[in-house]
Amino acid sequence: MKYLIIAQNYPPEIGPVRYTYDLANSLNEQGHNITVITGIPHYPTNNVYPEFVRNKVSVKNENGIEVIRTPLLLASNTQPIKRILGFITFFFSAIPQLLKNMDAHLLIVSIPPLNVLFLGILTKLLFRIPFIALLRDFEPYSTFNTRGLLNNRFLYIVTKLISKLYKYADAVVVVH
């Protein structure tokens, strides 16, 4: 079976992105064909890791997994507007790679960030490829709740509306 995984962050970056890495390797070890679309590694330093080029698509075989790294605007948590623009640039830089991988049987999108959910919905609606939303955090609820912003009526309504988009996934898996 051919799996396509979209995760904006992926090792060598550190943190909870390790789960997606472990999932890709486990599926690969079972004999499945795995492709990962991800961003250029830069977390947590906000600097591109030395073995990668900042503004260039990179395609490498990592442990038998095709890993496609796309450019994005780099930003830290202390730069919220620039960080949102980084999510948007990843969304658009991932689309051409999706188009090259339309032979996948199943798409797995790793959330956060929320922008990958939109890539899953787009892929399902345009190409009828089923997708699984792999939630490490329930976005945007987690982001707004962590920052104490759910008291804002507008953001609360936005959270409720966006949360309804998860229904487009063929399955939602919550990782805790």
Short mmCIF file of N, CA and C in Angstrom, two decimals:
data_model
loop_
_atom_site.label_atom_id
_atom_site.label_comp_id
_atom_site.label_asym_id
_atom_site.label_seq_id
_atom_site.Cartn_x
_atom_site.Cartn_y
_atom_site.Cartn_z
N MET A 1 0.85 -1.17 0.00
CA MET A 1 0.00 0.00 0.00
C MET A 1 0.89 1.23 0.00
N LYS A 2 0.48 2.28 -0.71
CA LYS A 2 1.26 3.51 -0.76
C LYS A 2 0.64 4.56 0.15
N TYR A 3 1.42 5.03 1.12
CA TYR A 3 1.00 6.04 2.07
C TYR A 3 1.70 7.36 1.75
N LEU A 4 0.97 8.44 1.87
CA LEU A 4 1.53 9.78 1.78
C LEU A 4 1.27 10.44 3.12
N ILE A 5 2.33 10.92 3.75
CA ILE A 5 2.22 11.57 5.06
C ILE A 5 2.63 13.02 4.90
N ILE A 6 1.80 13.91 5.45
CA ILE A 6 2.15 15.33 5.45
C ILE A 6 2.31 15.77 6.90
N ALA A 7 3.50 16.28 7.20
CA ALA A 7 3.81 16.79 8.53
C ALA A 7 4.72 17.99 8.34
N GLN A 8 4.29 19.16 8.75
CA GLN A 8 5.11 20.34 8.50
C GLN A 8 6.47 20.23 9.17
N ASN A 9 6.53 19.56 10.31
CA ASN A 9 7.80 19.36 11.00
C ASN A 9 8.08 17.87 11.11
N TYR A 10 9.35 17.51 10.93
CA TYR A 10 9.74 16.10 10.87
C TYR A 10 11.21 16.02 11.24
N PRO A 11 11.66 14.94 11.89
CA PRO A 11 13.07 14.84 12.25
C PRO A 11 13.98 15.06 11.04
N PRO A 12 15.10 15.70 11.26
CA PRO A 12 15.87 15.76 12.50
C PRO A 12 15.37 16.75 13.55
N GLU A 13 14.28 17.47 13.27
CA GLU A 13 13.73 18.35 14.30
C GLU A 13 13.34 17.51 15.52
N ILE A 14 13.30 18.17 16.66
CA ILE A 14 13.01 17.45 17.90
C ILE A 14 11.59 17.73 18.35
N GLY A 15 11.13 16.97 19.32
CA GLY A 15 9.80 17.19 19.90
C GLY A 15 8.80 16.13 19.47
N PRO A 16 7.52 16.47 19.52
CA PRO A 16 6.46 15.50 19.24
C PRO A 16 6.42 15.05 17.79
N VAL A 17 7.22 15.66 16.92
CA VAL A 17 7.26 15.23 15.52
C VAL A 17 7.83 13.82 15.41
N ARG A 18 8.42 13.34 16.47
CA ARG A 18 9.00 12.00 16.48
C ARG A 18 7.93 10.93 16.24
N TYR A 19 6.70 11.20 16.69
CA TYR A 19 5.64 10.22 16.52
C TYR A 19 5.38 9.95 15.04
N THR A 20 5.33 11.00 14.24
CA THR A 20 5.10 10.84 12.81
C THR A 20 6.25 10.08 12.17
N TYR A 21 7.45 10.38 12.60
CA TYR A 21 8.65 9.68 12.12
C TYR A 21 8.57 8.19 12.45
N ASP A 22 8.21 7.88 13.69
CA ASP A 22 8.08 6.48 14.10
C ASP A 22 6.99 5.76 13.31
N LEU A 23 5.87 6.44 13.06
CA LEU A 23 4.79 5.86 12.28
C LEU A 23 5.25 5.56 10.86
N ALA A 24 5.93 6.50 10.22
CA ALA A 24 6.43 6.30 8.86
C ALA A 24 7.39 5.12 8.81
N ASN A 25 8.30 5.03 9.76
CA ASN A 25 9.26 3.93 9.78
C ASN A 25 8.60 2.59 10.05
N SER A 26 7.61 2.56 10.94
CA SER A 26 6.90 1.32 11.24
C SER A 26 6.14 0.81 10.01
N LEU A 27 5.45 1.73 9.32
CA LEU A 27 4.73 1.33 8.10
C LEU A 27 5.70 0.85 7.02
N ASN A 28 6.85 1.52 6.92
CA ASN A 28 7.87 1.13 5.96
C ASN A 28 8.41 -0.27 6.26
N GLU A 29 8.65 -0.55 7.53
CA GLU A 29 9.16 -1.87 7.94
C GLU A 29 8.17 -2.99 7.64
N GLN A 30 6.88 -2.64 7.55
CA GLN A 30 5.85 -3.63 7.22
C GLN A 30 5.72 -3.82 5.71
N GLY A 31 6.57 -3.15 4.93
CA GLY A 31 6.58 -3.33 3.49
C GLY A 31 5.77 -2.34 2.70
N HIS A 32 5.25 -1.29 3.35
CA HIS A 32 4.47 -0.28 2.65
C HIS A 32 5.39 0.75 2.02
N ASN A 33 4.91 1.38 0.97
CA ASN A 33 5.64 2.45 0.29
C ASN A 33 5.25 3.77 0.96
N ILE A 34 6.23 4.48 1.52
CA ILE A 34 5.96 5.68 2.30
C ILE A 34 6.64 6.89 1.68
N THR A 35 5.86 7.97 1.52
CA THR A 35 6.40 9.27 1.12
C THR A 35 5.95 10.28 2.16
N VAL A 36 6.88 11.12 2.60
CA VAL A 36 6.58 12.16 3.58
C VAL A 36 6.84 13.51 2.93
N ILE A 37 5.85 14.40 3.01
CA ILE A 37 6.03 15.78 2.59
C ILE A 37 6.13 16.61 3.87
N THR A 38 7.21 17.35 3.99
CA THR A 38 7.47 18.12 5.20
C THR A 38 8.21 19.41 4.84
N GLY A 39 8.39 20.26 5.82
CA GLY A 39 9.12 21.50 5.59
C GLY A 39 10.61 21.32 5.82
N ILE A 40 11.36 22.32 5.42
CA ILE A 40 12.80 22.33 5.67
C ILE A 40 12.99 22.41 7.19
N PRO A 41 13.80 21.50 7.77
CA PRO A 41 13.96 21.48 9.23
C PRO A 41 14.62 22.75 9.78
N HIS A 42 13.97 23.32 10.81
CA HIS A 42 14.49 24.54 11.42
C HIS A 42 14.15 24.68 12.91
N TYR A 43 13.35 23.78 13.45
CA TYR A 43 12.90 23.88 14.84
C TYR A 43 13.91 23.21 15.77
N PRO A 44 14.23 23.71 16.92
CA PRO A 44 13.70 24.87 17.61
C PRO A 44 14.54 26.14 17.43
N THR A 45 15.64 26.06 16.70
CA THR A 45 16.56 27.20 16.61
C THR A 45 16.11 28.27 15.63
N ASN A 46 15.16 27.93 14.75
CA ASN A 46 14.69 28.82 13.70
C ASN A 46 15.75 29.03 12.62
N ASN A 47 16.77 28.19 12.64
CA ASN A 47 17.81 28.19 11.60
C ASN A 47 17.72 26.87 10.86
N VAL A 48 17.93 26.92 9.55
CA VAL A 48 17.90 25.70 8.75
C VAL A 48 19.05 24.79 9.19
N TYR A 49 18.74 23.52 9.38
CA TYR A 49 19.77 22.56 9.75
C TYR A 49 20.85 22.55 8.66
N PRO A 50 22.10 22.37 9.05
CA PRO A 50 23.23 22.55 8.12
C PRO A 50 23.16 21.73 6.83
N GLU A 51 22.61 20.53 6.87
CA GLU A 51 22.61 19.68 5.68
C GLU A 51 21.49 19.99 4.68
N PHE A 52 20.72 21.05 4.95
CA PHE A 52 19.58 21.40 4.09
C PHE A 52 19.75 22.80 3.52
N VAL A 53 19.11 23.03 2.38
CA VAL A 53 19.14 24.34 1.73
C VAL A 53 17.81 25.04 2.01
N ARG A 54 17.88 26.28 2.39
CA ARG A 54 16.72 27.04 2.86
C ARG A 54 15.56 27.13 1.87
N ASN A 55 15.81 27.50 0.64
CA ASN A 55 14.73 27.80 -0.31
C ASN A 55 14.68 26.83 -1.48
N LYS A 56 14.96 25.58 -1.22
CA LYS A 56 14.99 24.60 -2.30
C LYS A 56 14.29 23.32 -1.85
N VAL A 57 13.52 22.73 -2.76
CA VAL A 57 12.90 21.43 -2.47
C VAL A 57 14.00 20.39 -2.40
N SER A 58 13.93 19.54 -1.40
CA SER A 58 14.91 18.48 -1.21
C SER A 58 14.17 17.14 -1.19
N VAL A 59 14.64 16.18 -1.97
CA VAL A 59 14.05 14.84 -1.98
C VAL A 59 15.16 13.86 -1.64
N LYS A 60 14.97 13.13 -0.53
CA LYS A 60 15.99 12.17 -0.09
C LYS A 60 15.32 10.88 0.36
N ASN A 61 16.05 9.81 0.22
CA ASN A 61 15.62 8.52 0.75
C ASN A 61 16.20 8.42 2.15
N GLU A 62 15.33 8.37 3.15
CA GLU A 62 15.77 8.26 4.54
C GLU A 62 15.22 6.96 5.11
N ASN A 63 16.07 5.98 5.28
CA ASN A 63 15.69 4.66 5.80
C ASN A 63 14.64 3.98 4.93
N GLY A 64 14.69 4.20 3.61
CA GLY A 64 13.72 3.58 2.70
C GLY A 64 12.45 4.40 2.52
N ILE A 65 12.39 5.56 3.13
CA ILE A 65 11.23 6.45 3.04
C ILE A 65 11.62 7.65 2.19
N GLU A 66 10.79 7.98 1.20
CA GLU A 66 11.04 9.18 0.40
C GLU A 66 10.56 10.38 1.22
N VAL A 67 11.49 11.27 1.55
CA VAL A 67 11.17 12.46 2.33
C VAL A 67 11.38 13.68 1.44
N ILE A 68 10.28 14.37 1.19
CA ILE A 68 10.29 15.57 0.36
C ILE A 68 10.18 16.77 1.29
N ARG A 69 11.21 17.61 1.29
CA ARG A 69 11.23 18.78 2.15
C ARG A 69 11.03 20.03 1.30
N THR A 70 10.00 20.78 1.64
CA THR A 70 9.66 21.96 0.86
C THR A 70 10.01 23.24 1.62
N PRO A 71 10.30 24.30 0.89
CA PRO A 71 10.63 25.57 1.56
C PRO A 71 9.42 26.18 2.26
N LEU A 72 9.68 26.96 3.28
CA LEU A 72 8.65 27.70 3.98
C LEU A 72 9.29 28.89 4.67
N LEU A 73 8.50 29.87 5.01
CA LEU A 73 8.99 31.02 5.75
C LEU A 73 9.26 30.58 7.18
N LEU A 74 10.47 30.78 7.65
CA LEU A 74 10.85 30.34 8.99
C LEU A 74 10.48 31.40 10.03
N ALA A 75 9.95 30.94 11.15
CA ALA A 75 9.60 31.86 12.22
C ALA A 75 9.52 31.10 13.54
N SER A 76 9.81 31.79 14.61
CA SER A 76 9.72 31.20 15.94
C SER A 76 8.37 31.52 16.57
N ASN A 77 8.12 30.94 17.71
CA ASN A 77 6.86 31.20 18.44
C ASN A 77 6.75 32.66 18.87
N THR A 78 7.87 33.36 18.94
CA THR A 78 7.84 34.76 19.36
C THR A 78 7.48 35.70 18.21
N GLN A 79 7.27 35.15 17.01
CA GLN A 79 6.92 35.95 15.83
C GLN A 79 5.60 35.43 15.25
N PRO A 80 4.45 35.70 15.92
CA PRO A 80 3.19 35.06 15.53
C PRO A 80 2.74 35.34 14.09
N ILE A 81 2.88 36.55 13.61
CA ILE A 81 2.43 36.86 12.24
C ILE A 81 3.32 36.13 11.24
N LYS A 82 4.61 36.20 11.46
CA LYS A 82 5.55 35.52 10.56
C LYS A 82 5.34 34.00 10.62
N ARG A 83 5.01 33.50 11.80
CA ARG A 83 4.75 32.06 11.95
C ARG A 83 3.51 31.64 11.15
N ILE A 84 2.46 32.45 11.21
CA ILE A 84 1.25 32.16 10.42
C ILE A 84 1.58 32.18 8.94
N LEU A 85 2.40 33.13 8.52
CA LEU A 85 2.84 33.18 7.12
C LEU A 85 3.66 31.94 6.76
N GLY A 86 4.41 31.42 7.73
CA GLY A 86 5.16 30.18 7.52
C GLY A 86 4.22 29.00 7.26
N PHE A 87 3.12 28.94 7.99
CA PHE A 87 2.12 27.88 7.76
C PHE A 87 1.54 28.01 6.35
N ILE A 88 1.26 29.23 5.96
CA ILE A 88 0.68 29.46 4.63
C ILE A 88 1.67 29.09 3.53
N THR A 89 2.94 29.48 3.71
CA THR A 89 3.93 29.14 2.67
C THR A 89 4.14 27.64 2.58
N PHE A 90 4.08 26.93 3.70
CA PHE A 90 4.19 25.47 3.63
C PHE A 90 3.01 24.89 2.86
N PHE A 91 1.82 25.38 3.14
CA PHE A 91 0.62 24.91 2.44
C PHE A 91 0.84 24.98 0.93
N PHE A 92 1.27 26.14 0.45
CA PHE A 92 1.42 26.32 -0.99
C PHE A 92 2.63 25.58 -1.56
N SER A 93 3.70 25.45 -0.80
CA SER A 93 4.87 24.72 -1.32
C SER A 93 4.63 23.21 -1.32
N ALA A 94 3.68 22.74 -0.51
CA ALA A 94 3.37 21.31 -0.47
C ALA A 94 2.46 20.88 -1.62
N ILE A 95 1.66 21.78 -2.15
CA ILE A 95 0.69 21.42 -3.19
C ILE A 95 1.35 20.77 -4.42
N PRO A 96 2.42 21.34 -4.98
CA PRO A 96 3.04 20.66 -6.15
C PRO A 96 3.52 19.24 -5.82
N GLN A 97 3.95 19.03 -4.59
CA GLN A 97 4.41 17.69 -4.19
C GLN A 97 3.23 16.74 -4.05
N LEU A 98 2.09 17.27 -3.60
CA LEU A 98 0.86 16.46 -3.56
C LEU A 98 0.48 16.01 -4.96
N LEU A 99 0.55 16.94 -5.90
CA LEU A 99 0.18 16.64 -7.28
C LEU A 99 1.06 15.55 -7.88
N LYS A 100 2.31 15.48 -7.44
CA LYS A 100 3.23 14.45 -7.93
C LYS A 100 2.99 13.09 -7.26
N ASN A 101 2.18 13.07 -6.22
CA ASN A 101 1.97 11.84 -5.43
C ASN A 101 0.50 11.44 -5.37
N MET A 102 -0.22 11.66 -6.43
CA MET A 102 -1.64 11.36 -6.45
C MET A 102 -1.94 9.86 -6.60
N ASP A 103 -0.91 9.05 -6.65
CA ASP A 103 -1.13 7.61 -6.73
C ASP A 103 -1.17 6.97 -5.34
N ALA A 104 -1.13 7.79 -4.30
CA ALA A 104 -1.19 7.27 -2.93
C ALA A 104 -2.56 6.64 -2.66
N HIS A 105 -2.57 5.61 -1.83
CA HIS A 105 -3.82 4.96 -1.44
C HIS A 105 -4.45 5.63 -0.22
N LEU A 106 -3.58 6.23 0.63
CA LEU A 106 -4.05 6.84 1.86
C LEU A 106 -3.13 7.99 2.22
N LEU A 107 -3.74 9.09 2.66
CA LEU A 107 -3.01 10.26 3.11
C LEU A 107 -3.16 10.37 4.63
N ILE A 108 -2.06 10.65 5.30
CA ILE A 108 -2.08 10.90 6.74
C ILE A 108 -1.56 12.31 6.95
N VAL A 109 -2.36 13.16 7.61
CA VAL A 109 -1.91 14.52 7.91
C VAL A 109 -1.68 14.63 9.41
N SER A 110 -0.51 15.13 9.79
CA SER A 110 -0.13 15.23 11.19
C SER A 110 -0.34 16.67 11.67
N ILE A 111 -1.25 16.83 12.63
CA ILE A 111 -1.67 18.14 13.13
C ILE A 111 -1.26 18.27 14.60
N PRO A 112 -0.65 19.37 15.05
CA PRO A 112 -0.52 20.65 14.41
C PRO A 112 0.64 20.69 13.43
N PRO A 113 0.66 21.74 12.62
CA PRO A 113 -0.24 22.86 12.56
C PRO A 113 -1.49 22.53 11.76
N LEU A 114 -2.47 23.38 11.89
CA LEU A 114 -3.78 23.16 11.30
C LEU A 114 -3.77 23.19 9.77
N ASN A 115 -2.81 23.89 9.17
CA ASN A 115 -2.78 24.03 7.71
C ASN A 115 -2.74 22.68 6.99
N VAL A 116 -2.18 21.65 7.61
CA VAL A 116 -2.12 20.35 6.95
C VAL A 116 -3.50 19.71 6.85
N LEU A 117 -4.43 20.07 7.75
CA LEU A 117 -5.80 19.59 7.63
C LEU A 117 -6.39 20.07 6.31
N PHE A 118 -6.12 21.30 5.94
CA PHE A 118 -6.63 21.84 4.68
C PHE A 118 -6.03 21.11 3.48
N LEU A 119 -4.77 20.68 3.59
CA LEU A 119 -4.16 19.88 2.53
C LEU A 119 -4.87 18.54 2.40
N GLY A 120 -5.25 17.96 3.54
CA GLY A 120 -5.99 16.69 3.52
C GLY A 120 -7.35 16.86 2.87
N ILE A 121 -8.06 17.90 3.24
CA ILE A 121 -9.39 18.16 2.67
C ILE A 121 -9.28 18.40 1.17
N LEU A 122 -8.32 19.21 0.77
CA LEU A 122 -8.11 19.50 -0.65
C LEU A 122 -7.84 18.22 -1.43
N THR A 123 -6.98 17.39 -0.91
CA THR A 123 -6.64 16.13 -1.58
C THR A 123 -7.84 15.21 -1.69
N LYS A 124 -8.61 15.13 -0.63
CA LYS A 124 -9.80 14.27 -0.65
C LYS A 124 -10.84 14.78 -1.65
N LEU A 125 -11.11 16.08 -1.63
CA LEU A 125 -12.14 16.63 -2.50
C LEU A 125 -11.74 16.59 -3.98
N LEU A 126 -10.49 16.88 -4.27
CA LEU A 126 -10.05 16.94 -5.67
C LEU A 126 -9.66 15.58 -6.25
N PHE A 127 -9.08 14.71 -5.42
CA PHE A 127 -8.53 13.47 -5.95
C PHE A 127 -9.12 12.21 -5.33
N ARG A 128 -10.06 12.39 -4.42
CA ARG A 128 -10.76 11.28 -3.77
C ARG A 128 -9.83 10.29 -3.05
N ILE A 129 -8.74 10.82 -2.52
CA ILE A 129 -7.84 9.99 -1.72
C ILE A 129 -8.28 10.13 -0.27
N PRO A 130 -8.61 9.03 0.40
CA PRO A 130 -9.03 9.14 1.80
C PRO A 130 -7.87 9.62 2.68
N PHE A 131 -8.23 10.29 3.79
CA PHE A 131 -7.16 10.74 4.67
C PHE A 131 -7.51 10.56 6.13
N ILE A 132 -6.45 10.40 6.90
CA ILE A 132 -6.53 10.29 8.35
C ILE A 132 -5.94 11.56 8.94
N ALA A 133 -6.67 12.19 9.86
CA ALA A 133 -6.15 13.33 10.60
C ALA A 133 -5.53 12.78 11.89
N LEU A 134 -4.23 12.90 11.99
CA LEU A 134 -3.49 12.45 13.16
C LEU A 134 -3.29 13.66 14.08
N LEU A 135 -4.05 13.70 15.16
CA LEU A 135 -4.03 14.87 16.04
C LEU A 135 -3.09 14.68 17.22
N ARG A 136 -2.07 15.53 17.26
CA ARG A 136 -1.21 15.59 18.44
C ARG A 136 -1.75 16.64 19.39
N ASP A 137 -2.47 17.62 18.84
CA ASP A 137 -3.22 18.63 19.59
C ASP A 137 -4.47 18.92 18.79
N PHE A 138 -5.56 19.24 19.49
CA PHE A 138 -6.81 19.57 18.81
C PHE A 138 -6.77 21.05 18.45
N GLU A 139 -6.43 21.34 17.22
CA GLU A 139 -6.28 22.73 16.77
C GLU A 139 -7.56 23.23 16.13
N PRO A 140 -7.88 24.49 16.26
CA PRO A 140 -7.12 25.57 16.91
C PRO A 140 -7.41 25.69 18.40
N TYR A 141 -8.24 24.80 18.95
CA TYR A 141 -8.62 24.87 20.35
C TYR A 141 -7.38 24.93 21.26
N SER A 142 -6.42 24.02 21.05
CA SER A 142 -5.25 23.96 21.93
C SER A 142 -4.46 25.26 21.92
N THR A 143 -4.26 25.81 20.73
CA THR A 143 -3.50 27.05 20.62
C THR A 143 -4.18 28.19 21.36
N PHE A 144 -5.47 28.38 21.12
CA PHE A 144 -6.19 29.48 21.76
C PHE A 144 -6.32 29.25 23.27
N ASN A 145 -6.57 28.01 23.67
CA ASN A 145 -6.72 27.70 25.09
C ASN A 145 -5.41 27.94 25.84
N THR A 146 -4.29 27.51 25.27
CA THR A 146 -2.99 27.69 25.90
C THR A 146 -2.69 29.16 26.14
N ARG A 147 -3.12 30.00 25.23
CA ARG A 147 -2.85 31.43 25.32
C ARG A 147 -3.97 32.20 26.02
N GLY A 148 -4.97 31.48 26.56
CA GLY A 148 -6.07 32.12 27.27
C GLY A 148 -6.97 32.96 26.38
N LEU A 149 -7.07 32.58 25.11
CA LEU A 149 -7.83 33.38 24.16
C LEU A 149 -9.25 32.88 23.90
N LEU A 150 -9.64 31.78 24.51
CA LEU A 150 -10.98 31.27 24.27
C LEU A 150 -12.06 32.12 24.93
N ASN A 151 -11.65 33.05 25.79
CA ASN A 151 -12.62 33.99 26.38
C ASN A 151 -13.08 35.00 25.34
N ASN A 152 -12.31 35.15 24.27
CA ASN A 152 -12.68 36.04 23.18
C ASN A 152 -13.77 35.36 22.37
N ARG A 153 -14.93 35.95 22.33
CA ARG A 153 -16.10 35.35 21.65
C ARG A 153 -15.83 35.03 20.19
N PHE A 154 -15.16 35.96 19.49
CA PHE A 154 -14.86 35.76 18.07
C PHE A 154 -13.97 34.53 17.88
N LEU A 155 -12.89 34.43 18.66
CA LEU A 155 -11.98 33.29 18.53
C LEU A 155 -12.65 31.98 18.93
N TYR A 156 -13.54 32.06 19.91
CA TYR A 156 -14.30 30.87 20.31
C TYR A 156 -15.16 30.37 19.14
N ILE A 157 -15.82 31.29 18.46
CA ILE A 157 -16.66 30.92 17.30
C ILE A 157 -15.79 30.38 16.17
N VAL A 158 -14.65 31.02 15.93
CA VAL A 158 -13.72 30.53 14.90
C VAL A 158 -13.29 29.10 15.23
N THR A 159 -12.97 28.86 16.49
CA THR A 159 -12.56 27.52 16.92
C THR A 159 -13.65 26.50 16.64
N LYS A 160 -14.88 26.84 16.99
CA LYS A 160 -16.01 25.92 16.76
C LYS A 160 -16.19 25.64 15.27
N LEU A 161 -16.11 26.68 14.45
CA LEU A 161 -16.29 26.51 13.00
C LEU A 161 -15.18 25.65 12.39
N ILE A 162 -13.95 25.95 12.74
CA ILE A 162 -12.83 25.19 12.19
C ILE A 162 -12.88 23.74 12.67
N SER A 163 -13.29 23.53 13.89
CA SER A 163 -13.37 22.17 14.43
C SER A 163 -14.31 21.29 13.61
N LYS A 164 -15.30 21.89 12.98
CA LYS A 164 -16.23 21.14 12.14
C LYS A 164 -15.56 20.58 10.89
N LEU A 165 -14.41 21.13 10.53
CA LEU A 165 -13.70 20.65 9.33
C LEU A 165 -13.12 19.24 9.52
N TYR A 166 -12.95 18.82 10.76
CA TYR A 166 -12.41 17.49 11.01
C TYR A 166 -13.34 16.39 10.48
N LYS A 167 -14.62 16.73 10.26
CA LYS A 167 -15.56 15.73 9.76
C LYS A 167 -15.20 15.26 8.35
N TYR A 168 -14.39 16.03 7.62
CA TYR A 168 -13.98 15.63 6.28
C TYR A 168 -12.97 14.48 6.30
N ALA A 169 -12.30 14.30 7.40
CA ALA A 169 -11.33 13.20 7.52
C ALA A 169 -12.09 11.88 7.54
N ASP A 170 -11.49 10.86 6.96
CA ASP A 170 -12.09 9.53 6.99
C ASP A 170 -11.92 8.90 8.36
N ALA A 171 -10.91 9.34 9.08
CA ALA A 171 -10.69 8.91 10.46
C ALA A 171 -9.88 9.98 11.17
N VAL A 172 -10.12 10.11 12.45
CA VAL A 172 -9.35 11.03 13.28
C VAL A 172 -8.69 10.18 14.36
N VAL A 173 -7.39 10.27 14.45
CA VAL A 173 -6.64 9.53 15.46
C VAL A 173 -6.01 10.55 16.41
N VAL A 174 -6.28 10.40 17.68
CA VAL A 174 -5.75 11.32 18.68
C VAL A 174 -4.58 10.66 19.39
N VAL A 175 -3.44 11.32 19.35
CA VAL A 175 -2.23 10.81 19.97
C VAL A 175 -2.06 11.53 21.30
N HIS A 176 -1.88 10.78 22.37
CA HIS A 176 -1.72 11.41 23.67
C HIS A 176 -0.59 10.74 24.40
#
